[in-house]
Short mmCIF file of C-alpha atoms in Angstrom, two decimals:
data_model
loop_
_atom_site.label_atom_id
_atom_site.label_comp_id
_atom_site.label_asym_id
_atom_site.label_seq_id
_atom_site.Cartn_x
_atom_site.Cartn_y
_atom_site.Cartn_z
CA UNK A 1 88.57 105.32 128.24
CA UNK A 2 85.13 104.38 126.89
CA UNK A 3 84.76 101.23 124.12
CA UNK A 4 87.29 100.61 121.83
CA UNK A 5 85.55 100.15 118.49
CA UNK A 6 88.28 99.46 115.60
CA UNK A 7 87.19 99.63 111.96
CA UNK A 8 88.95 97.54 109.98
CA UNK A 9 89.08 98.27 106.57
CA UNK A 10 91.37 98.31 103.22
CA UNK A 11 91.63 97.53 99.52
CA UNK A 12 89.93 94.47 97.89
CA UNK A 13 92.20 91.14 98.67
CA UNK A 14 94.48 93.28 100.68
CA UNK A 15 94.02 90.87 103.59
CA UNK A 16 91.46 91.94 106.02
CA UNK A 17 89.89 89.16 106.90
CA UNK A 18 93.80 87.66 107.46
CA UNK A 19 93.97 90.43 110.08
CA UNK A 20 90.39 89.95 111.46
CA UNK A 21 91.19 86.14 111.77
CA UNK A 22 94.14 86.91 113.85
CA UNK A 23 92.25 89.04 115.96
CA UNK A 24 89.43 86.95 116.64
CA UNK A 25 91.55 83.77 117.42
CA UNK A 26 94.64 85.26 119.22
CA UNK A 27 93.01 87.90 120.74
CA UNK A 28 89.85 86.64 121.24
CA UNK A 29 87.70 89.88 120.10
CA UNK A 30 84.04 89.81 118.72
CA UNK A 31 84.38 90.27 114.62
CA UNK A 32 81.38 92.34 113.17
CA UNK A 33 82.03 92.06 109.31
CA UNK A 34 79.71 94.37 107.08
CA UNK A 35 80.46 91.69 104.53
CA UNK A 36 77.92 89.02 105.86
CA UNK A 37 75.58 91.80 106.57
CA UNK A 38 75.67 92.96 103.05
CA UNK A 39 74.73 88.97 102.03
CA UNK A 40 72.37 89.32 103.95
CA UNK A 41 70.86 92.31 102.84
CA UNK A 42 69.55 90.50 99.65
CA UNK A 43 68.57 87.40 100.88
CA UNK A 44 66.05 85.52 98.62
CA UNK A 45 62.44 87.81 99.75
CA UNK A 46 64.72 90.73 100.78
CA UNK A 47 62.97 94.16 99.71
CA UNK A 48 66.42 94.87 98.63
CA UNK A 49 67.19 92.06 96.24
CA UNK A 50 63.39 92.96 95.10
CA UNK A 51 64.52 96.67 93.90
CA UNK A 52 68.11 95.15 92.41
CA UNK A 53 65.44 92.11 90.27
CA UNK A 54 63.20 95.31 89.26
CA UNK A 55 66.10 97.32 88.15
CA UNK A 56 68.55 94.37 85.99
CA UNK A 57 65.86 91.85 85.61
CA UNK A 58 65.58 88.25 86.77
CA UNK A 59 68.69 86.91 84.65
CA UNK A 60 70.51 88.27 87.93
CA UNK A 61 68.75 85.38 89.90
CA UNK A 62 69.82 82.03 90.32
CA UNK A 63 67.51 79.22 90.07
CA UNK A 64 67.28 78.74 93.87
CA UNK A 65 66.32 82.70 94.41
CA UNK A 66 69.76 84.05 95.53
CA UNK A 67 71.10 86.67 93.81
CA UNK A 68 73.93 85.90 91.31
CA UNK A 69 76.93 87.95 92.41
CA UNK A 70 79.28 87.81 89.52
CA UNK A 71 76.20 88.91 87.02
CA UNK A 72 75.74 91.63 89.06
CA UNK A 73 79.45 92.38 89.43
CA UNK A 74 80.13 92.98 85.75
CA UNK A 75 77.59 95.46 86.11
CA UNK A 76 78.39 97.59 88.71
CA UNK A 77 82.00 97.24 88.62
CA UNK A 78 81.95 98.50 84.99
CA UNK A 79 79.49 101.43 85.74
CA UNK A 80 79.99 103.86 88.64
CA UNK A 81 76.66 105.21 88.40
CA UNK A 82 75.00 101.31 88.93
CA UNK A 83 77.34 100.85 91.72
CA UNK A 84 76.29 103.75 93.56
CA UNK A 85 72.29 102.82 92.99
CA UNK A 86 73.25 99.96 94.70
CA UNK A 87 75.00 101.08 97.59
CA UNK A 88 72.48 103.52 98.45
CA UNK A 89 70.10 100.35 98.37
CA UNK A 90 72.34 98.23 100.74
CA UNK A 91 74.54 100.33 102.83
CA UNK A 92 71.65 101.73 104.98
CA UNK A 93 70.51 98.06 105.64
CA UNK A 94 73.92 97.21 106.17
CA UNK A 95 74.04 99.92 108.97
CA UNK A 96 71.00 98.39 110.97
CA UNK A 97 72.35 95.27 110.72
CA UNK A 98 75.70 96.67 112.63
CA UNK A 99 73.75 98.65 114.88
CA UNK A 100 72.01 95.67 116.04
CA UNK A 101 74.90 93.78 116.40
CA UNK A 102 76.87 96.33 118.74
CA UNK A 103 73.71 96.40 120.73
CA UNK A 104 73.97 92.27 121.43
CA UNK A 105 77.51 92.81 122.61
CA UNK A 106 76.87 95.29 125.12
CA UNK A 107 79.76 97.19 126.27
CA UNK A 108 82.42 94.85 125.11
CA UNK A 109 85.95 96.84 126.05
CA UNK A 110 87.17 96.44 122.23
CA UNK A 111 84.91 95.40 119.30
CA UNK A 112 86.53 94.95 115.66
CA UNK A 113 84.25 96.02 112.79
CA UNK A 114 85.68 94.78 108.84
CA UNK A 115 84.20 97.28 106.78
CA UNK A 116 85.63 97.16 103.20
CA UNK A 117 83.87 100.33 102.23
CA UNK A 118 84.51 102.49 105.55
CA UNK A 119 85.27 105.65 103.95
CA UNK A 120 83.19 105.47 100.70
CA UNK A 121 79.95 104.90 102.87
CA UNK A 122 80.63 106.98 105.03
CA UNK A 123 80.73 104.13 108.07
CA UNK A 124 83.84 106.36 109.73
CA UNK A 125 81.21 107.49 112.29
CA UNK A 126 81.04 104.09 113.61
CA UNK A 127 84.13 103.36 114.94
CA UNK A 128 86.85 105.41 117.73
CA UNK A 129 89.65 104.47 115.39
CA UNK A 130 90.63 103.29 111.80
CA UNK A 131 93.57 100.43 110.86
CA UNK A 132 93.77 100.15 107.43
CA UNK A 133 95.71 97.04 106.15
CA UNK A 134 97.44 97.46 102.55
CA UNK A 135 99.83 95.43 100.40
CA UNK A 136 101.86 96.50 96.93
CA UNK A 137 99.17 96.88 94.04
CA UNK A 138 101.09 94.04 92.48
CA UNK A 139 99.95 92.05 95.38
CA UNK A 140 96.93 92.94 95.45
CA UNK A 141 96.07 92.22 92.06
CA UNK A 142 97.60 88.50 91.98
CA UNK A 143 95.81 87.85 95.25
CA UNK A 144 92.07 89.22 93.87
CA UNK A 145 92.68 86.88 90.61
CA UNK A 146 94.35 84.02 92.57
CA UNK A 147 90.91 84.05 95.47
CA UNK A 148 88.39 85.16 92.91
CA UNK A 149 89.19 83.36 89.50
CA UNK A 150 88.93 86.92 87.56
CA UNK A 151 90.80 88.17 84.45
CA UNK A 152 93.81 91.29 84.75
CA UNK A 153 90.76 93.38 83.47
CA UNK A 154 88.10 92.16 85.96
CA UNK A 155 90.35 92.04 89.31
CA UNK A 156 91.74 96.13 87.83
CA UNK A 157 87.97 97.08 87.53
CA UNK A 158 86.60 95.49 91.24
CA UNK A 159 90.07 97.71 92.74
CA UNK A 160 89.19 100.28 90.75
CA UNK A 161 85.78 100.99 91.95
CA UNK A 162 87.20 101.86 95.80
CA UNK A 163 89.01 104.64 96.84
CA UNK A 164 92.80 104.21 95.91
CA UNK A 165 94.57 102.92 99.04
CA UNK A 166 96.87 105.80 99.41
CA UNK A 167 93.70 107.76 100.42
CA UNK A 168 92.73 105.59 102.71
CA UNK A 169 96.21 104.96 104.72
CA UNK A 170 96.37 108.69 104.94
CA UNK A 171 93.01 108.39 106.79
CA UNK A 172 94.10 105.77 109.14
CA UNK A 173 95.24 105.85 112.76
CA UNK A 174 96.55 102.16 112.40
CA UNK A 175 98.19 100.90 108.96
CA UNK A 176 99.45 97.20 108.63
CA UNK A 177 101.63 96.68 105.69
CA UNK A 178 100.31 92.78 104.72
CA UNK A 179 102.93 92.67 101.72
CA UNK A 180 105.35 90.80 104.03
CA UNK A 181 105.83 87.84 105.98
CA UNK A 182 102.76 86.69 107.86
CA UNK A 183 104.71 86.92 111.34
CA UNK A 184 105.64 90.46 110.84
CA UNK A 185 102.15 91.03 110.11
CA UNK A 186 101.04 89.86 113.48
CA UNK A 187 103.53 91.18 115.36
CA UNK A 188 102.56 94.70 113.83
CA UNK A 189 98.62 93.66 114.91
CA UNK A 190 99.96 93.25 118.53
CA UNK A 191 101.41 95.98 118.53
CA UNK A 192 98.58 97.97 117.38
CA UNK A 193 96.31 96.22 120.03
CA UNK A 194 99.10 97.17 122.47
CA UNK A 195 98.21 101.36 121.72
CA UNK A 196 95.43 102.48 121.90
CA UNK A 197 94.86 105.79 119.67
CA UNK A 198 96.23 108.73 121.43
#
């Protein structure tokens, strides 16, 4: 049936990496998360972080080089048009840096890829099917201010800026409602893992 490559994706604080976790340490699968790639993209002497210092300045820079996220958060988070300067700076890294990794693992018979932003860069090509985990919007909120330390208006801003979540579960092959108890939450990933996409 050829590899099984699952993207993984969802709102903010909806609870992929919960999902991921599971999958990794139950299951055993390799994890490829976009997230860490994206870090990596603007590593201190990155030619990305270079363009992002050029573009907001060097009070976006901490003192040991790294870029300062939340600086740079309540800019593009509050300004569609930043946000997508910057994604067209980092996805296409971000891409390379998945592409790589795929090629390490050879021809692994299932490989899960956590890409928050699956649909909105356009990553769908990537994968043979899409699970899309989701919660209440209630939930999601409380859990993005609880994990992040934000304000009502900050966490409402970062969910915001992604494609509303009803979108994206009508997009999906796979959903996993995470708005319940954490055992019916894995017993809906085993399931899931059970059939593959018809």
């Amino acid at each position: 049936m050829g590899q099984r490559i699952i993207g993984l994706t969802g709102g903010i604080a909806t609870g992929k990496s919960t999902v991921a976790d599971y999958l990794s340490q139950r299951h055993g699968l390799p994890i490829l998360d976009t997230d860490l790639y994206a870090r990596q993209a603007v590593e201190p002497g990155s030619p990305v972080l270079g363009a992002i210092l050029d573009r907001y300045g060097k009070t976006i820079q901490l003192a040991d080089g790294h870029l300062n996220r939340s600086k740079l958060g309540e800019i593009i988070f509050n300004n569609a048009f930043e946000r997508a300067w910057l994604e067209d700076q980092i996805h296409p890294q971000v891409r390379r840096y998945l592409s790589a990794a795929m090629a390490t693992l050879g021809q692994a018979d299932t490989v899960v890829q956590v890409i928050p932003l699956l649909f909105e860069a356009g990553f769908t090509d990537q994968v043979t099917e899409i699970w899309v985990v989701t919660c209440t919007p209630q939930q999601q909120c409380q859990r993005l201010i609880g994990r992040n330390h934000l304000t009502v208006a900050q966490a409402q801003a970062r969910i915001d800026s992604q494609m509303p979540l009803a979108t994206k579960v009508a997009r999906a092959n796979v959903v996993l409602d995470n708005s319940g108890d954490p055992s019916d939450l894995r017993i809906q990933i085993d399931q899931a893992l059970q059939q593959r996409r018809q």
